[in-house]
């Protein structure tokens, strides 16, 4: 007798995915054009045709444990050729959006990040927190003299907050990734437990994936949406540059005792790297936003989660640049408020990372590593 | 300008394909006078270009010959070839119609002896064979053409070659001074049977038509298989004339696709099933694969589907071909598809790939000057506020020959009623 399987449709999931911008997936008539035109789809059990019917059937467990959802880089070749306007590209993006919520803990934050009405509350939290901390330490005024930001927000106030938040975020990510990995292992593309030492695992599966990510080679395979390659590349390297700078400054202040290292001279290599990073971030975001605005409605539609994430990053870049420019122009009345706004936005990005679209870089990396590990790739 | 004497209560039929022939004959045989206008030099349209009808698999000549005989015998039908309707005015029961007739340069004396063709050297694209071969500029549209008269292509008019043709004609049948003329007629009702054309497959950029020689369309396949076609009925592939041992059919090539034709073209599944039998009959060891989304063999056509399915050399794979490439060495096309039942991607090589392209109404871009309501694709829709003008056959929707004939018969009755309502 053939294997029998009990299918458990989750109607709520179907509605949620539809709400995240996948509202067209029910038009799919399973012709499989998408699986063929996709340059990233494997030969064996290709995507996204199967994901489209699982989404319609509400097979949440399969989709959430399916690495293929993350192999997609949303070039929208599939949506362009889809004969039904079912937009598989948007459907997979919606499933990924659902995944952030599903894997992140605590769950209520995931829900809050996915809905526009909670945005003021999410922003109000760091504003109130910072105002409170500045208030009780007597820093709620614009300092006199040369603009040095630690006169306004001392490291002793801002750093503990960010260190604590980073630790919490890290824990949340570890928990999410563990659940995701376990899910994939027991999911639709299972992988047998293999006796692979950690070092071999890293060598065989992590490093090649990271090289691919750094080269953005998957993006290059996407035909329909080439402009996204450059835009994403700039944001990616902008972030990396800024992360390196932050790391160096953190090391300098706390481990090398260079308490007076900030502000850096404009010709300092670290500062140059920071400035390049900021500009890359700004240009990358500008490109992404313009690409999204230009995107044809019938091929791809941006959702709240897309917009709120890219606009936040954009605002971080802008507020950071404005902070620096006004500082150099010595306009204290602007420099300090811009700095405050920048801090609030950075808090938003970091503290809510596991629950927002920002988490895509984690889940996608993990899924790509899993795909390599389980032999899923072509 | 020529005025034709026409009886009261006459009916104008626009388009001389199978639907137009049927409407004209059914109406004429009840005693009504009919004027039939055909754009091409012969009657029969798309059906004349088929190899066989589905599902009986008999050649179209049988049906067409009977109809041509009925026309010849019936004084109530006046037909014009190389003619198009130029203008229509009036209302139900009373229309004034201007018909523009292009010169054929050959008159009724023609016996189709072919002497003019022998002396003619200029070659033109053969429309009848969809441009797959050439024909002389003095030509008979096809062997069984009706009217059985030669045509001189405008390309040679005014040249010495035309004079040579004139000199070669023993029957005084060539008239190089023939001019285009406008004919004015009065009719009581109009039936539009303007028919269809195949969807332009080169617009489907992922299927390789126009890029790879051995990717052809289903209408081309009809000509390849037809005894009066460019290969005399031997199915040989275009690139090297090789016999085809392995043929792939790509269903829904453009149809049911919002980027091309959002509707189902209704006939392509049966057409491919039929064409699979052409290949299987000609080459005993041949293999045929049909890639499809769904096989839409509705009603009694299911039996034909089952019959073709029972041939073990015809396989059916559920999945739409979305990419066609070519092996540059052999010019064999390679199709890529996901078999949705097994969930595996397949790359299949073939000698020949046939795209089952769909039906586009001629009215989609060639507007006929009649007041008829069309949908967004150019198919006529019935409009009760516009009595007196009706459509039939593929001018209305994608439909097979048998259905078109039934539809056209019904349209004849509508047209008769309109002439009486005045």
CSV table of N, CA and C in Angstrom, one decimal, chain B residues 269-335:
chain,number,residue,atom,x,y,z
B,269,UNK,N,-5.0,21.4,-28.2
B,269,UNK,CA,-4.8,20.1,-27.6
B,269,UNK,C,-5.1,19.1,-28.6
B,270,UNK,N,-6.3,19.2,-29.2
B,270,UNK,CA,-6.7,18.2,-30.2
B,270,UNK,C,-5.8,18.3,-31.4
B,271,UNK,N,-5.4,19.5,-31.8
B,271,UNK,CA,-4.5,19.6,-32.9
B,271,UNK,C,-3.2,18.9,-32.7
B,272,UNK,N,-2.6,19.0,-31.5
B,272,UNK,CA,-1.4,18.3,-31.2
B,272,UNK,C,-1.6,16.8,-31.1
B,273,UNK,N,-2.7,16.3,-30.6
B,273,UNK,CA,-3.0,14.9,-30.5
B,273,UNK,C,-3.1,14.4,-32.0
B,274,UNK,N,-3.7,15.2,-32.8
B,274,UNK,CA,-3.9,14.8,-34.2
B,274,UNK,C,-2.5,14.8,-34.9
B,275,UNK,N,-1.7,15.8,-34.7
B,275,UNK,CA,-0.4,15.8,-35.3
B,275,UNK,C,0.5,14.8,-34.8
B,276,UNK,N,0.3,14.3,-33.6
B,276,UNK,CA,1.1,13.2,-33.1
B,276,UNK,C,0.8,12.0,-33.9
B,277,UNK,N,-0.4,11.8,-34.4
B,277,UNK,CA,-0.7,10.7,-35.3
B,277,UNK,C,-0.1,10.8,-36.6
B,278,UNK,N,0.1,12.1,-37.1
B,278,UNK,CA,0.8,12.3,-38.4
B,278,UNK,C,2.2,11.7,-38.3
B,279,UNK,N,2.9,12.1,-37.2
B,279,UNK,CA,4.3,11.6,-37.0
B,279,UNK,C,4.4,10.1,-36.8
B,280,UNK,N,3.5,9.6,-36.0
B,280,UNK,CA,3.5,8.2,-35.7
B,280,UNK,C,3.2,7.3,-37.0
B,281,UNK,N,2.3,7.9,-37.8
B,281,UNK,CA,2.0,7.1,-39.0
B,281,UNK,C,3.1,7.1,-40.0
B,282,UNK,N,3.8,8.2,-40.1
B,282,UNK,CA,4.9,8.3,-41.1
B,282,UNK,C,6.2,7.6,-40.7
B,283,UNK,N,6.5,7.6,-39.5
B,283,UNK,CA,7.7,7.0,-39.0
B,283,UNK,C,7.4,6.0,-37.9
B,284,UNK,N,7.6,4.7,-38.3
B,284,UNK,CA,7.1,3.7,-37.4
B,284,UNK,C,7.8,3.7,-36.0
B,285,UNK,N,9.1,4.0,-36.0
B,285,UNK,CA,9.8,3.9,-34.7
B,285,UNK,C,9.9,5.3,-34.0
B,286,UNK,N,9.1,6.3,-34.6
B,286,UNK,CA,9.2,7.6,-34.0
B,286,UNK,C,8.6,7.7,-32.6
B,287,UNK,N,9.1,8.7,-31.9
B,287,UNK,CA,8.6,8.9,-30.5
B,287,UNK,C,8.0,10.4,-30.5
B,288,UNK,N,6.9,10.5,-29.8
B,288,UNK,CA,6.3,11.8,-29.6
B,288,UNK,C,6.1,12.1,-28.1
B,289,UNK,N,6.4,13.3,-27.7
B,289,UNK,CA,6.2,13.7,-26.3
B,289,UNK,C,5.4,14.9,-26.3
B,290,UNK,N,4.3,14.9,-25.6
B,290,UNK,CA,3.4,16.1,-25.5
B,290,UNK,C,3.6,16.7,-24.0
B,291,UNK,N,4.1,17.9,-23.9
B,291,UNK,CA,4.2,18.6,-22.6
B,291,UNK,C,3.0,19.5,-22.5
B,292,UNK,N,2.3,19.4,-21.4
B,292,UNK,CA,1.0,20.1,-21.3
B,292,UNK,C,0.7,20.6,-19.9
B,293,UNK,N,-0.2,21.5,-19.8
B,293,UNK,CA,-0.7,21.9,-18.4
B,293,UNK,C,-1.9,21.0,-18.1
B,294,UNK,N,-2.9,21.1,-19.0
B,294,UNK,CA,-4.0,20.1,-18.9
B,294,UNK,C,-4.3,19.8,-20.3
B,295,UNK,N,-4.7,18.5,-20.6
B,295,UNK,CA,-5.2,18.2,-21.9
B,295,UNK,C,-6.7,18.5,-22.0
B,296,UNK,N,-7.0,19.4,-22.8
B,296,UNK,CA,-8.4,19.9,-22.8
B,296,UNK,C,-9.1,19.2,-24.0
B,297,UNK,N,-9.4,17.9,-23.9
B,297,UNK,CA,-10.1,17.2,-24.9
B,297,UNK,C,-11.6,17.0,-24.4
B,298,UNK,N,-12.4,18.0,-24.7
B,298,UNK,CA,-13.7,18.0,-24.0
B,298,UNK,C,-14.7,17.1,-24.8
B,299,UNK,N,-15.7,16.7,-24.1
B,299,UNK,CA,-16.8,16.0,-24.7
B,299,UNK,C,-16.3,14.7,-25.3
B,300,UNK,N,-16.8,14.5,-26.5
B,300,UNK,CA,-16.5,13.2,-27.2
B,300,UNK,C,-15.0,13.2,-27.6
B,301,UNK,N,-14.3,14.3,-27.6
B,301,UNK,CA,-12.9,14.3,-28.0
B,301,UNK,C,-12.1,13.5,-27.0
B,302,UNK,N,-12.6,13.2,-25.9
B,302,UNK,CA,-11.9,12.4,-24.9
B,302,UNK,C,-11.5,11.0,-25.5
B,303,UNK,N,-12.4,10.5,-26.4
B,303,UNK,CA,-12.1,9.2,-27.0
B,303,UNK,C,-10.8,9.3,-27.8
B,304,UNK,N,-10.7,10.4,-28.5
B,304,UNK,CA,-9.5,10.6,-29.4
B,304,UNK,C,-8.3,10.6,-28.5
B,305,UNK,N,-8.4,11.4,-27.4
B,305,UNK,CA,-7.3,11.5,-26.5
B,305,UNK,C,-6.9,10.1,-26.0
B,306,UNK,N,-7.8,9.3,-25.6
B,306,UNK,CA,-7.6,8.0,-25.1
B,306,UNK,C,-6.9,7.1,-26.2
B,307,UNK,N,-7.4,7.3,-27.4
B,307,UNK,CA,-6.8,6.5,-28.5
B,307,UNK,C,-5.3,6.9,-28.7
B,308,UNK,N,-5.0,8.2,-28.7
B,308,UNK,CA,-3.6,8.6,-28.9
B,308,UNK,C,-2.8,8.2,-27.7
B,309,UNK,N,-3.4,8.2,-26.5
B,309,UNK,CA,-2.6,7.8,-25.3
B,309,UNK,C,-2.3,6.4,-25.3
B,310,UNK,N,-3.1,5.6,-26.0
B,310,UNK,CA,-2.8,4.1,-26.0
B,310,UNK,C,-1.6,3.8,-26.9
B,311,UNK,N,-1.2,4.7,-27.7
B,311,UNK,CA,0.1,4.4,-28.4
B,311,UNK,C,1.3,4.6,-27.5
B,312,UNK,N,2.0,3.5,-27.3
B,312,UNK,CA,3.0,3.6,-26.2
B,312,UNK,C,4.2,4.5,-26.7
B,313,UNK,N,4.3,4.9,-27.9
B,313,UNK,CA,5.3,5.8,-28.3
B,313,UNK,C,4.9,7.2,-28.2
B,314,UNK,N,3.7,7.5,-27.7
B,314,UNK,CA,3.3,8.9,-27.5
B,314,UNK,C,3.3,9.0,-26.0
B,315,UNK,N,4.1,9.9,-25.4
B,315,UNK,CA,4.0,10.1,-24.0
B,315,UNK,C,3.6,11.5,-23.6
B,316,UNK,N,2.9,11.6,-22.5
B,316,UNK,CA,2.4,12.8,-22.0
B,316,UNK,C,3.1,13.2,-20.7
B,317,UNK,N,3.6,14.4,-20.7
B,317,UNK,CA,4.2,14.9,-19.4
B,317,UNK,C,3.6,16.2,-19.0
B,318,UNK,N,3.1,16.1,-17.7
B,318,UNK,CA,2.4,17.3,-17.2
B,318,UNK,C,3.4,18.3,-16.7
B,319,UNK,N,3.5,19.4,-17.4
B,319,UNK,CA,4.5,20.5,-17.1
B,319,UNK,C,4.6,21.4,-18.3
B,320,UNK,N,4.6,22.6,-18.1
B,320,UNK,CA,4.7,23.5,-19.3
B,320,UNK,C,6.2,23.8,-19.7
B,321,UNK,N,6.5,23.7,-20.9
B,321,UNK,CA,7.8,24.0,-21.4
B,321,UNK,C,8.0,25.5,-21.3
B,322,UNK,N,9.1,25.9,-20.6
B,322,UNK,CA,9.3,27.3,-20.3
B,322,UNK,C,10.6,27.8,-20.8
B,323,UNK,N,11.4,26.8,-21.4
B,323,UNK,CA,12.7,27.3,-22.0
B,323,UNK,C,13.0,26.3,-23.1
B,324,UNK,N,13.5,26.9,-24.2
B,324,UNK,CA,13.9,26.0,-25.4
B,324,UNK,C,15.3,26.5,-25.8
B,325,UNK,N,16.2,25.6,-25.8
B,325,UNK,CA,17.5,25.9,-26.3
B,325,UNK,C,17.9,25.0,-27.5
B,326,UNK,N,19.1,25.2,-28.0
B,326,UNK,CA,19.4,24.4,-29.2
B,326,UNK,C,20.8,23.8,-29.0
B,327,UNK,N,21.0,22.6,-29.5
B,327,UNK,CA,22.3,22.0,-29.5
B,327,UNK,C,22.9,22.6,-30.8
B,328,UNK,N,24.0,23.4,-30.7
B,328,UNK,CA,24.5,24.1,-31.9
B,328,UNK,C,25.1,23.1,-32.9
B,329,UNK,N,25.5,22.0,-32.5
B,329,UNK,CA,26.2,21.0,-33.4
B,329,UNK,C,25.1,20.4,-34.3
B,330,UNK,N,24.0,19.9,-33.7
B,330,UNK,CA,23.0,19.1,-34.4
B,330,UNK,C,21.8,20.0,-34.8
B,331,UNK,N,21.7,21.1,-34.2
B,331,UNK,CA,20.5,22.0,-34.3
B,331,UNK,C,19.3,21.3,-33.7
B,332,UNK,N,19.5,20.3,-32.9
B,332,UNK,CA,18.4,19.7,-32.2
B,332,UNK,C,17.9,20.7,-31.1
B,333,UNK,N,16.6,21.0,-31.1
B,333,UNK,CA,16.1,21.8,-30.0
B,333,UNK,C,16.0,21.0,-28.7
B,334,UNK,N,16.3,21.7,-27.6
B,334,UNK,CA,16.2,21.1,-26.2
B,334,UNK,C,15.2,21.8,-25.4
B,335,UNK,N,14.2,21.1,-24.9
B,335,UNK,CA,13.2,21.8,-24.1
B,335,UNK,C,13.5,21.6,-22.6
